[in-house]
Amino acid sequence: MATSIIELKEITKQYDDQLAVDHLSLSIKKGEIFGLLGPNGAGKSTTILMMLGLSEPTSGTVHVCGLNPTRHPLGVKQKVGYLPDDVGFYQHMTGLENLMYTAALNGMSREAAYKRAMHVLDQVGLVDAATKKNGKYSRGMRQRLGLADVLMKKPDVIILDEPTLGIDPEGIRELLQLIRHLNEQDGITVLLSSHQLHQVQQICDRVGIFVKGKLLAEGNIESLAKQLFFEDTFVVNVFADPIDDSLIQSIHDIHGVNRVEMNHSTMDVYCQEDVTPDIARTIIQHDRALYHINKKNYGLDEIYHRYFEGRELNEATK
Amino acid sequence: MKLLNNLPKLRLPSAFSSITIKEERATSHKAFQAIVRKEFTDYMTSWRIIILLIIIMLTCFGSLYTALTTINDAMDASDDAKEIAKESFLFLKLFTVSDGTMPSFIRFVTFLGPLLGIALGFDAINSERNKGTLSRLMAQPIPRDYVLNAKFTAALLINIVLFFSLGLLVTALGILIIGIPPSFEEFARIGCFLVLCIFYIAFWLNLGILFSVQFRQAATSALSGIAIWIFFSIFYSMIIEMISKTVLNPETITSEAQAIDKQGFILNLMRLSPNYLFSESTTTLLSPTVRSLGPLSQEQTIGAVAGPLPLDQSLLLIWPQLTGLIAATMICFAISYLLFMRQEIRSN
């Protein structure tokens, strides 16, 4: 049983007229990669700032590595590396100098800092650019340097705020691989926030969906789907010809099907359990041409999108 | 109240915790030095500061040249002049006289000093914020106020180095060219003057830092700083002059006491300007013959021995001005400190 390294209990952050984080409880286990997902302005960054002691919760308690960041911010910051969403470096200094400066702020000696800097630069693949002025770095390189910067202090936990923002797909893939590697190799606990779901899906052990200051659901991808869509757990996309009312009616009558939605020449069948074979059989029995039948796998995109659709409907009916 | 909560509450009495606290202090002390070192290097290599330093150097040597020619002309006029010169603090004249073509050294410092201070401070915090380095800095194990304090320290160091080297250079050139070495008192007065310059610039530096904390855009903070600088160096005295015209209208003054009162009122208005405080104090320091900074009545001057004041008396005379200047500096720093400690550390 892994112990939790980040523990949030009922934390609330109230800005003047706005509730940024609303009674959030969350626990992250040592050695896992946790993805905090949510749209812009959901309170992800605020939560992260509270974990680092850079912002104080209005109520509730935070424990990171066994310490309370509000009371012992320095102790927490020694163990936690934080990569802000729009990380910046001193343009007139080289990548290496920037890292050496971070090391000096962490109280490392020059020799130790140099060794460590070369090591982390090697890890993120920036050794060739080490002596290049930071102003000449590309966005992707800067992000990797940001990761190197976070690793300088040999952290137990790294918190990455929107690490994939503004990088090209290849760069994202490399960055995510690197994060995965760090997690497996060095046992670093990773908390990353994002609104880009399929990327998070690739590497996260667990995901929390965070909207308007509340954690809606947490768990791995399958359990998330169950938590969010109690009824419509499966969606089957069917392309048959012709689709008419009698066919829709028969499909609707299949046990476990909740509703059927027409979408141009295809239909989406929302059902409680996997009834794909039954649907196929029904279509064949009706003597229709079946071109395509596909059970949709829930990606986070889907989960997310459907959550918002649901919310809009709920709000409209209220 | 909020601020109090932000302070680390260290109340673990065990021996273990006191050791870690000591270690923490040692590391954070190193970190403080690291920030100061980096900021100092940044200043020394930034074009903005280099250009300003060159301008200040050039103007200082220009004013030194005019002062020297004036003094040399006067000394060549008669043989007694050299003897008189020794008595009348001639050496200090290097900083105060000019032949009219160029302003004197102290007028240059009064005018350009604030610009240097503002240039050193105006983007201290907001540039870090805009570049996204502030949040990275804040994620390191250093207390938040270190950033502000270290930046102030680095800028102050630049000031100290600049003014002492400039002052000593002028002194050295003065000795070489006039050929009269300064007496100890003259030298002490020059030292005090340089310290005063540093305090004066520290005020403008803190004003710059205050704006850099308050305004997100470096341009806004630079322009606000420059606006205040121009207001105090040009417009403030004009406004006071306008007020004094009505207040000191001879038709409305009926008694001597009233005249002194009104004069004092105008003087106090003038003293709200840091520039005026500075020029009052420098004049007193560098011209020992100045005996009072307010109006003196005939009765008060009767019986006074004509002659220069000793240094300690001059210092006593400018003590209120000096305290005022330091207080203004501290207020600016305190406000920026408070603002910075309460600010959200996020870039957007």
XYZ file of C-alpha atoms in Angstrom:
666
model
C 0.000 0.000 0.000
C 1.653 3.153 -1.171
C 1.544 6.150 1.126
C 0.113 9.381 -0.139
C 2.642 12.110 -0.794
C 0.200 14.888 -1.529
C -2.859 15.108 0.633
C -5.501 17.786 0.234
C -8.352 17.885 2.696
C -11.405 19.995 2.038
C -9.420 22.923 0.753
C -11.218 26.040 -0.351
C -9.818 29.141 -1.946
C -11.979 32.203 -2.012
C -10.964 35.197 -4.057
C -12.803 38.437 -3.538
C -16.054 37.447 -5.139
C -15.236 34.107 -6.620
C -14.756 30.630 -5.305
C -11.687 29.296 -7.129
C -11.419 25.973 -5.341
C -14.395 24.476 -3.561
C -13.850 21.874 -0.823
C -11.359 19.864 -2.767
C -10.061 16.629 -1.305
C -7.433 14.718 -3.164
C -4.700 12.326 -2.327
C -1.835 11.390 -4.583
C 0.193 8.295 -3.896
C 3.946 8.114 -3.963
C 5.278 7.112 -7.337
C 2.221 7.640 -9.469
C 1.481 9.998 -12.319
C -1.636 11.932 -11.610
C -3.337 14.087 -14.194
C -5.395 17.041 -13.129
C -7.781 17.789 -15.958
C -10.014 20.703 -16.377
C -10.909 23.593 -18.627
C -9.159 26.929 -18.338
C -10.062 28.725 -15.155
C -11.118 25.577 -13.332
C -8.784 26.328 -10.443
C -5.992 23.927 -11.396
C -3.226 26.485 -11.098
C -4.650 27.834 -7.853
C -4.626 24.339 -6.383
C -1.029 23.861 -7.467
C -0.005 27.185 -5.939
C -1.582 26.117 -2.675
C 0.406 22.880 -2.716
C 3.588 24.934 -2.968
C 2.639 27.403 -0.288
C 2.626 30.239 -2.811
C -1.010 30.813 -2.067
C -2.844 30.172 1.137
C -6.038 28.114 1.284
C -8.989 29.958 2.784
C -9.863 26.794 4.657
C -8.783 23.172 4.722
C -5.360 21.582 5.053
C -2.651 20.693 2.585
C 0.123 18.223 3.233
C 2.948 17.716 0.793
C 5.713 15.268 1.702
C 4.343 15.334 5.229
C 4.736 19.100 5.533
C 2.214 21.889 5.582
C 3.259 24.237 2.752
C 1.692 27.280 4.390
C 3.833 26.841 7.476
C 6.959 25.295 5.999
C 7.108 26.603 2.453
C 10.882 26.206 2.249
C 10.812 22.577 3.319
C 8.183 21.784 0.723
C 9.974 23.682 -2.011
C 13.155 21.736 -1.342
C 11.374 18.517 -2.205
C 8.933 19.650 -4.837
C 9.846 20.843 -8.301
C 7.346 23.101 -10.006
C 7.172 23.893 -13.679
C 4.857 26.896 -14.192
C 2.607 27.008 -17.242
C 4.496 29.787 -18.999
C 7.962 29.010 -17.783
C 10.539 31.643 -18.610
C 14.288 31.899 -18.378
C 16.771 34.712 -18.350
C 17.272 35.381 -22.038
C 20.746 36.764 -21.792
C 22.048 33.704 -19.957
C 22.782 30.319 -21.477
C 20.710 27.278 -20.612
C 23.508 25.989 -18.417
C 23.853 29.306 -16.582
C 20.142 29.357 -15.925
C 20.356 25.922 -14.353
C 23.415 26.904 -12.340
C 21.500 29.872 -10.968
C 18.668 27.599 -9.853
C 21.235 25.359 -8.213
C 22.738 28.318 -6.368
C 19.278 29.240 -5.091
C 19.022 25.715 -3.758
C 22.295 26.120 -1.936
C 24.311 23.731 -4.123
C 28.032 24.214 -4.547
C 29.332 25.153 -7.971
C 30.953 21.801 -8.733
C 27.934 19.803 -7.636
C 25.700 22.148 -9.577
C 27.725 21.768 -12.759
C 27.684 17.984 -12.545
C 23.988 17.889 -11.840
C 23.242 20.403 -14.601
C 25.106 18.376 -17.216
C 23.325 15.251 -16.016
C 19.829 16.700 -16.277
C 20.630 18.402 -19.582
C 21.627 14.981 -20.855
C 18.359 13.541 -19.558
C 16.268 16.091 -21.426
C 18.521 15.972 -24.498
C 19.769 19.534 -24.412
C 23.502 18.993 -23.962
C 24.224 20.444 -27.397
C 22.308 23.618 -26.575
C 23.772 24.016 -23.090
C 25.965 26.960 -23.999
C 23.420 28.611 -26.252
C 21.754 31.799 -25.009
C 18.280 31.048 -23.803
C 16.827 33.727 -26.069
C 17.612 31.443 -29.014
C 15.751 28.427 -27.639
C 12.563 27.252 -29.280
C 9.370 26.783 -27.288
C 9.865 23.055 -27.057
C 13.470 23.425 -25.974
C 12.471 25.920 -23.330
C 9.910 23.486 -21.994
C 12.533 20.761 -21.806
C 14.919 23.157 -20.111
C 12.084 23.877 -17.694
C 11.912 20.197 -16.898
C 15.684 20.114 -16.441
C 15.398 23.111 -14.138
C 12.801 21.318 -12.051
C 15.037 18.249 -11.801
C 18.066 20.225 -10.607
C 17.119 19.907 -6.962
C 16.518 16.133 -7.141
C 12.845 16.452 -6.264
C 10.587 13.775 -4.817
C 7.589 15.249 -6.532
C 7.319 17.285 -9.699
C 4.309 19.414 -10.424
C 3.890 20.375 -14.056
C 1.348 23.021 -14.941
C 0.230 22.614 -18.546
C 3.567 21.139 -19.663
C 2.443 20.446 -23.211
C 1.117 23.905 -23.953
C 2.315 25.302 -27.247
C 4.621 22.499 -28.332
C 4.335 20.571 -31.582
C 3.013 16.985 -31.506
C 6.442 15.414 -31.773
C 7.704 17.587 -28.971
C 4.729 16.608 -26.833
C 5.396 12.938 -27.447
C 9.027 13.311 -26.421
C 8.164 15.335 -23.358
C 5.569 12.837 -22.196
C 7.979 9.962 -22.751
C 10.543 11.809 -20.713
C 8.076 12.314 -17.877
C 7.120 8.661 -17.977
C 10.787 7.730 -17.945
C 11.548 9.923 -14.954
C 8.640 8.397 -13.129
C 9.758 4.841 -13.815
C 13.501 5.340 -13.509
C 13.801 7.693 -10.572
C 10.492 7.008 -8.874
C 9.455 10.635 -9.005
C 5.825 11.318 -8.287
C 4.328 13.448 -11.035
C 1.316 15.698 -10.876
C 0.468 17.307 -14.153
C -2.356 19.588 -15.063
C -3.694 19.928 -18.536
C -6.743 20.556 -20.611
C -5.449 18.402 -23.411
C -6.936 15.111 -22.553
C -5.648 12.503 -24.916
C -2.080 13.399 -24.034
C -2.725 12.961 -20.369
C -4.449 9.722 -21.123
C -1.240 8.327 -22.575
C 0.799 8.583 -19.420
C -1.356 9.099 -16.361
C -2.028 6.333 -13.874
C -4.906 8.243 -12.445
C -6.833 11.272 -13.534
C -8.958 13.781 -11.684
C -11.509 15.874 -13.513
C -11.686 19.297 -12.116
C -14.337 21.811 -13.069
C -15.243 25.085 -11.400
C -13.194 24.365 -8.318
C -14.693 20.925 -7.757
C -13.281 17.501 -8.366
C -15.975 15.711 -10.315
C -14.420 12.340 -10.593
C -11.134 10.628 -10.115
C -9.664 7.282 -10.983
C -8.348 5.562 -14.065
C -9.969 6.072 -17.414
C -12.482 3.179 -17.191
C -13.669 3.989 -13.737
C -14.006 7.626 -14.745
C -16.370 6.683 -17.506
C -18.469 4.737 -15.032
C -18.474 7.550 -12.515
C -19.510 10.145 -14.999
C -22.045 8.236 -17.084
C -23.977 5.925 -14.871
C -26.331 4.945 -17.623
C -24.793 5.556 -20.993
C -21.568 3.711 -20.423
C -21.266 2.495 -24.007
C -21.903 4.198 -27.278
C -22.127 2.217 -30.492
C -21.800 4.055 -33.736
C -23.678 2.447 -36.600
C -23.706 3.227 -40.317
C -26.426 1.308 -42.078
C -28.595 2.000 -45.072
C -31.434 2.828 -45.032
C -32.137 3.836 -41.449
C -35.797 4.345 -40.835
C -38.140 4.565 -37.887
C -38.888 0.849 -37.725
C -35.194 0.018 -37.481
C -34.647 2.623 -34.805
C -37.613 1.293 -32.913
C -36.301 -2.286 -33.003
C -32.870 -1.197 -31.836
C -34.434 0.802 -29.094
C -36.239 -2.293 -27.939
C -33.001 -4.203 -27.400
C -32.457 -4.787 -23.732
C -29.947 -2.285 -22.288
C -30.303 0.410 -24.928
C -31.209 3.767 -23.452
C -31.567 6.002 -26.461
C -30.712 6.298 -30.106
C -29.507 9.464 -31.721
C -29.488 10.111 -35.463
C -26.444 11.771 -36.877
C -26.750 12.331 -40.676
C -26.657 8.843 -42.082
C -25.236 7.252 -38.955
C -26.723 6.701 -35.562
C -25.313 6.612 -32.083
C -26.758 4.039 -29.740
C -26.319 4.758 -26.061
C -26.523 1.705 -23.912
C -25.845 0.392 -20.436
C -23.965 -2.688 -21.498
C -22.118 -3.791 -24.559
C -24.861 -4.884 -26.978
C -22.944 -4.427 -30.219
C -23.664 -7.993 -31.498
C -27.377 -7.592 -30.760
C -27.483 -4.372 -32.729
C -25.691 -5.965 -35.671
C -28.063 -8.901 -35.601
C -31.091 -6.595 -35.545
C -29.875 -4.690 -38.560
C -29.233 -7.870 -40.517
C -32.660 -9.188 -39.556
C -34.190 -6.028 -40.967
C -32.341 -6.763 -44.185
C -30.396 -3.510 -44.205
C -26.935 -2.916 -45.519
C -24.500 -2.637 -42.601
C -21.431 -0.640 -43.583
C -19.889 0.091 -40.287
C -20.425 -0.681 -36.636
C -18.083 0.548 -33.989
C -18.090 0.602 -30.267
C -16.689 3.900 -29.146
C -13.945 3.736 -26.574
C -14.077 6.485 -24.105
C -11.131 8.722 -24.412
C -10.892 11.535 -21.992
C -11.986 13.850 -24.750
C -15.183 11.962 -24.965
C -15.689 11.813 -21.250
C -15.014 15.434 -20.989
C -17.161 16.484 -23.854
C -20.033 14.396 -22.696
C -19.734 15.759 -19.239
C -20.131 19.263 -20.517
C -23.039 18.354 -22.764
C -24.720 16.813 -19.785
C -24.108 19.832 -17.669
C -25.570 22.187 -20.213
C -28.681 20.063 -20.419
C -28.962 19.942 -16.653
C -28.582 23.641 -16.376
C -31.146 24.237 -19.093
C -33.726 22.076 -17.351
C -33.182 23.666 -13.962
C -3.562 39.801 9.388
C -3.152 37.922 6.191
C 0.492 38.790 6.182
C 1.055 37.351 9.607
C -0.327 34.067 8.470
C 2.137 33.966 5.639
C 5.091 34.045 7.962
C 6.562 30.666 8.728
C 5.547 29.608 12.187
C 8.493 27.830 13.722
C 7.396 26.433 16.992
C 8.897 22.976 17.159
C 11.073 23.157 20.239
C 13.043 19.958 19.649
C 16.782 20.020 19.040
C 16.297 18.421 15.662
C 14.170 21.232 14.334
C 16.615 23.886 15.528
C 19.371 22.186 13.564
C 17.317 22.071 10.401
C 16.385 25.702 10.854
C 20.046 26.630 11.151
C 20.847 24.672 8.026
C 17.933 26.240 6.251
C 19.232 29.664 7.173
C 22.710 28.858 5.914
C 21.374 27.677 2.576
C 19.036 30.596 2.201
C 21.865 32.975 3.065
C 23.837 31.472 0.208
C 20.792 31.871 -2.006
C 20.551 35.537 -1.074
C 24.140 36.077 -2.110
C 23.473 34.223 -5.332
C 20.618 36.547 -6.231
C 22.633 39.655 -5.379
C 25.546 38.395 -7.463
C 23.328 37.655 -10.434
C 21.504 40.983 -10.279
C 24.767 42.878 -9.921
C 26.184 41.145 -12.982
C 22.994 41.852 -14.880
C 23.248 45.552 -14.097
C 26.893 45.728 -15.037
C 26.234 44.111 -18.391
C 22.976 45.807 -19.317
C 23.193 48.513 -21.950
C 20.696 50.675 -20.154
C 22.923 51.021 -17.103
C 26.152 51.267 -19.073
C 24.778 54.182 -21.097
C 23.555 55.947 -17.967
C 26.879 55.441 -16.247
C 28.710 56.879 -19.228
C 26.405 59.920 -19.304
C 26.897 60.516 -15.596
C 30.669 60.120 -15.899
C 30.873 62.525 -18.821
C 28.710 65.196 -17.234
C 30.644 64.918 -13.995
C 33.943 65.394 -15.733
C 32.470 68.234 -17.756
C 31.402 70.019 -14.611
C 34.721 69.257 -12.987
C 36.480 70.904 -15.915
C 34.466 74.102 -15.685
C 34.948 74.202 -11.922
C 38.686 73.753 -12.323
C 39.073 76.518 -14.874
C 37.088 78.915 -12.668
C 39.203 78.082 -9.633
C 42.488 78.282 -11.520
C 41.583 81.691 -12.930
C 40.789 82.954 -9.453
C 43.990 81.575 -7.986
C 46.196 83.019 -10.702
C 44.800 86.467 -9.978
C 46.939 87.009 -6.860
C 49.537 85.326 -4.690
C 47.427 85.640 -1.589
C 44.699 83.624 -3.230
C 46.350 80.321 -2.356
C 46.488 81.163 1.310
C 42.909 82.330 1.283
C 41.943 79.205 -0.623
C 43.162 76.962 2.160
C 41.093 78.853 4.685
C 37.900 78.903 2.677
C 37.434 75.253 1.779
C 38.419 75.816 -1.793
C 38.555 72.132 -2.470
C 34.837 71.731 -1.899
C 34.245 74.345 -4.581
C 35.164 71.659 -7.084
C 31.721 70.231 -6.527
C 29.763 73.450 -6.283
C 31.070 76.158 -8.611
C 30.825 76.519 -12.327
C 31.562 79.244 -14.839
C 28.005 79.319 -16.043
C 28.436 77.244 -19.194
C 27.725 73.967 -17.431
C 25.913 73.233 -14.179
C 28.006 72.237 -11.173
C 28.625 68.704 -9.990
C 25.895 68.786 -7.343
C 23.318 70.133 -9.757
C 24.118 67.279 -12.100
C 23.734 64.733 -9.359
C 20.442 66.303 -8.254
C 19.189 66.060 -11.796
C 20.612 62.776 -13.086
C 20.694 60.799 -9.843
C 16.956 60.129 -9.828
C 17.133 58.913 -13.407
C 19.788 56.402 -12.405
C 17.711 55.289 -9.428
C 14.596 54.807 -11.523
C 16.538 53.029 -14.256
C 17.900 50.593 -11.697
C 14.539 49.862 -10.135
C 11.675 50.283 -12.553
C 11.605 46.743 -13.933
C 12.905 44.838 -10.923
C 9.807 42.745 -10.328
C 7.544 43.182 -13.329
C 10.148 42.071 -15.851
C 10.598 38.842 -13.905
C 6.856 38.441 -13.883
C 6.494 39.080 -17.595
C 9.334 36.763 -18.528
C 7.826 34.016 -16.399
C 10.898 33.736 -14.229
C 9.228 34.995 -11.068
C 7.120 31.898 -10.520
C 10.164 29.743 -11.199
C 12.131 31.770 -8.690
C 9.345 31.475 -6.149
C 9.319 27.703 -6.506
C 12.872 27.567 -5.170
C 13.402 27.177 -1.436
C 13.990 30.859 -0.722
C 11.838 33.207 1.344
C 9.765 35.444 -0.842
C 11.195 38.735 0.414
C 14.720 37.680 -0.555
C 13.956 38.491 -4.152
C 12.995 42.062 -3.351
C 15.714 42.603 -0.757
C 18.423 41.145 -2.943
C 17.436 43.277 -5.900
C 17.509 46.365 -3.732
C 20.885 45.386 -2.301
C 22.389 44.806 -5.718
C 21.181 48.160 -7.040
C 22.424 49.909 -3.918
C 25.828 48.273 -4.358
C 26.017 49.622 -7.891
C 25.244 53.068 -6.480
C 27.830 52.866 -3.763
C 30.530 51.699 -6.134
C 29.632 54.322 -8.721
C 29.467 57.294 -6.376
C 32.504 56.486 -4.338
C 34.629 55.891 -7.389
C 33.294 59.029 -9.041
C 33.800 61.156 -5.922
C 37.290 59.861 -5.323
C 38.219 60.321 -8.985
C 37.089 63.933 -8.891
C 39.044 64.461 -5.670
C 42.151 62.893 -7.162
C 41.931 64.950 -10.342
C 41.339 68.039 -8.224
C 44.512 67.436 -6.232
C 46.504 66.853 -9.409
C 45.279 69.943 -11.182
C 44.884 72.586 -8.465
C 47.803 71.325 -6.474
C 46.218 71.898 -3.078
C 45.448 68.751 -1.104
C 42.129 68.675 0.751
C 42.191 69.071 4.520
C 40.789 66.240 6.613
C 37.578 68.131 7.183
C 37.140 68.726 3.481
C 37.674 65.060 2.854
C 35.166 64.115 5.541
C 32.671 66.518 4.035
C 33.134 64.927 0.614
C 32.574 61.514 2.215
C 29.353 62.693 3.850
C 28.248 64.212 0.581
C 28.747 60.908 -1.232
C 26.778 59.039 1.416
C 24.025 61.602 1.025
C 24.003 61.043 -2.751
C 23.557 57.339 -2.136
C 20.602 57.934 0.177
C 19.062 60.277 -2.346
C 19.373 57.778 -5.170
C 18.178 54.998 -2.880
C 14.934 56.942 -2.546
C 14.404 57.000 -6.308
C 15.479 53.403 -6.570
C 12.821 52.391 -4.071
C 10.240 54.449 -5.872
C 11.189 52.560 -9.037
C 10.912 49.213 -7.237
C 7.537 50.235 -5.826
C 6.238 50.945 -9.320
C 7.731 47.719 -10.599
C 5.756 45.783 -7.992
C 2.578 47.699 -8.592
C 2.501 47.957 -12.397
C 2.566 44.878 -14.580
C 4.033 46.714 -17.555
C 7.625 47.893 -17.363
C 6.782 50.857 -19.597
C 4.048 52.058 -17.237
C 6.313 51.867 -14.268
C 9.196 53.619 -16.060
C 6.938 56.400 -17.250
C 5.376 56.904 -13.819
C 8.832 57.098 -12.289
C 10.025 59.577 -14.879
C 6.841 61.626 -14.487
C 7.457 61.995 -10.757
C 11.099 62.800 -11.377
C 10.217 65.561 -13.869
C 7.467 66.859 -11.624
C 9.828 67.307 -8.716
C 12.792 68.591 -10.675
C 10.912 71.100 -12.843
C 7.284 71.722 -12.031
C 7.254 71.526 -8.270
C 9.385 74.627 -7.775
C 7.211 76.497 -10.318
C 4.064 75.618 -8.397
C 5.594 76.685 -5.100
C 6.698 79.932 -6.708
C 3.132 80.606 -7.796
C 1.832 79.904 -4.319
C 4.533 82.022 -2.735
C 3.593 84.979 -4.912
C 0.181 85.140 -3.338
C 1.248 84.111 0.166
C 4.199 86.455 0.348
C 2.382 89.387 -1.185
C 3.867 92.404 0.681
C 0.475 94.099 0.862
C -0.998 91.365 3.012
C 1.926 91.072 5.413
C 1.457 93.269 8.458
C 4.090 92.209 10.981
C 7.585 90.786 11.053
C 6.437 87.609 12.792
C 3.866 87.057 10.098
C 6.481 87.480 7.404
C 8.692 84.864 9.051
C 5.745 82.512 9.473
C 4.788 82.766 5.859
C 8.350 82.372 4.703
C 8.616 79.261 6.862
C 5.410 77.883 5.389
C 6.704 78.250 1.834
C 9.994 76.677 2.820
C 8.239 73.708 4.348
C 6.215 73.261 1.175
C 9.450 73.208 -0.786
C 10.827 70.604 1.565
C 8.151 68.138 0.542
C 10.250 67.609 -2.548
C 13.108 65.125 -2.124
C 15.116 67.134 -4.643
C 14.908 70.208 -2.464
C 15.857 68.275 0.648
C 18.845 66.907 -1.181
C 20.040 70.213 -2.569
C 19.612 71.886 0.820
C 21.709 69.234 2.499
C 24.411 69.124 -0.144
C 24.773 72.884 -0.169
C 25.162 72.872 3.597
C 27.697 70.086 3.504
C 29.801 71.470 0.695
C 29.569 75.156 1.593
C 30.476 75.377 5.291
C 29.601 79.075 5.307
C 25.888 78.244 5.153
C 24.694 78.831 8.696
C 20.972 78.308 8.534
C 18.437 76.838 6.155
C 15.557 79.076 7.209
C 15.043 82.814 7.339
C 17.328 84.589 9.818
C 16.386 87.874 11.432
C 18.783 90.726 11.896
C 18.780 90.106 15.653
C 19.840 86.502 15.246
C 22.846 87.343 13.134
C 24.108 90.115 15.402
C 27.056 88.914 17.371
C 27.591 85.783 15.300
C 31.242 85.196 14.443
C 31.610 85.247 10.693
C 33.251 82.049 9.519
C 32.565 78.519 8.407
C 30.683 76.010 10.529
C 32.487 72.903 11.755
C 31.397 69.613 10.174
C 29.362 68.400 13.121
C 27.374 71.629 13.157
C 26.716 71.340 9.440
C 25.560 67.772 9.978
C 23.314 68.927 12.791
C 21.837 71.504 10.467
C 20.902 68.968 7.793
C 19.845 66.246 10.206
C 16.102 66.830 9.669
C 16.566 66.815 5.895
C 18.543 63.608 6.074
C 15.974 61.913 8.291
C 13.224 63.042 5.958
C 15.019 61.588 2.974
C 15.663 58.273 4.722
C 12.062 58.141 5.917
C 10.792 58.652 2.359
C 13.082 55.845 1.201
C 11.860 53.524 3.944
C 8.211 54.293 3.228
C 8.624 53.435 -0.450
C 10.419 50.237 0.431
C 7.866 49.261 3.066
C 4.975 49.753 0.658
C 6.631 47.732 -2.078
C 7.508 45.030 0.454
C 3.924 44.794 1.657
C 2.522 44.780 -1.863
C 4.966 42.138 -2.983
C 4.333 39.848 -0.019
C 0.601 39.940 -0.597
C 0.692 39.590 -4.358
C -0.352 36.469 -6.161
C 2.586 34.836 -7.839
C 1.170 34.038 -11.198
C 2.071 35.441 -14.456
C -1.271 35.793 -16.145
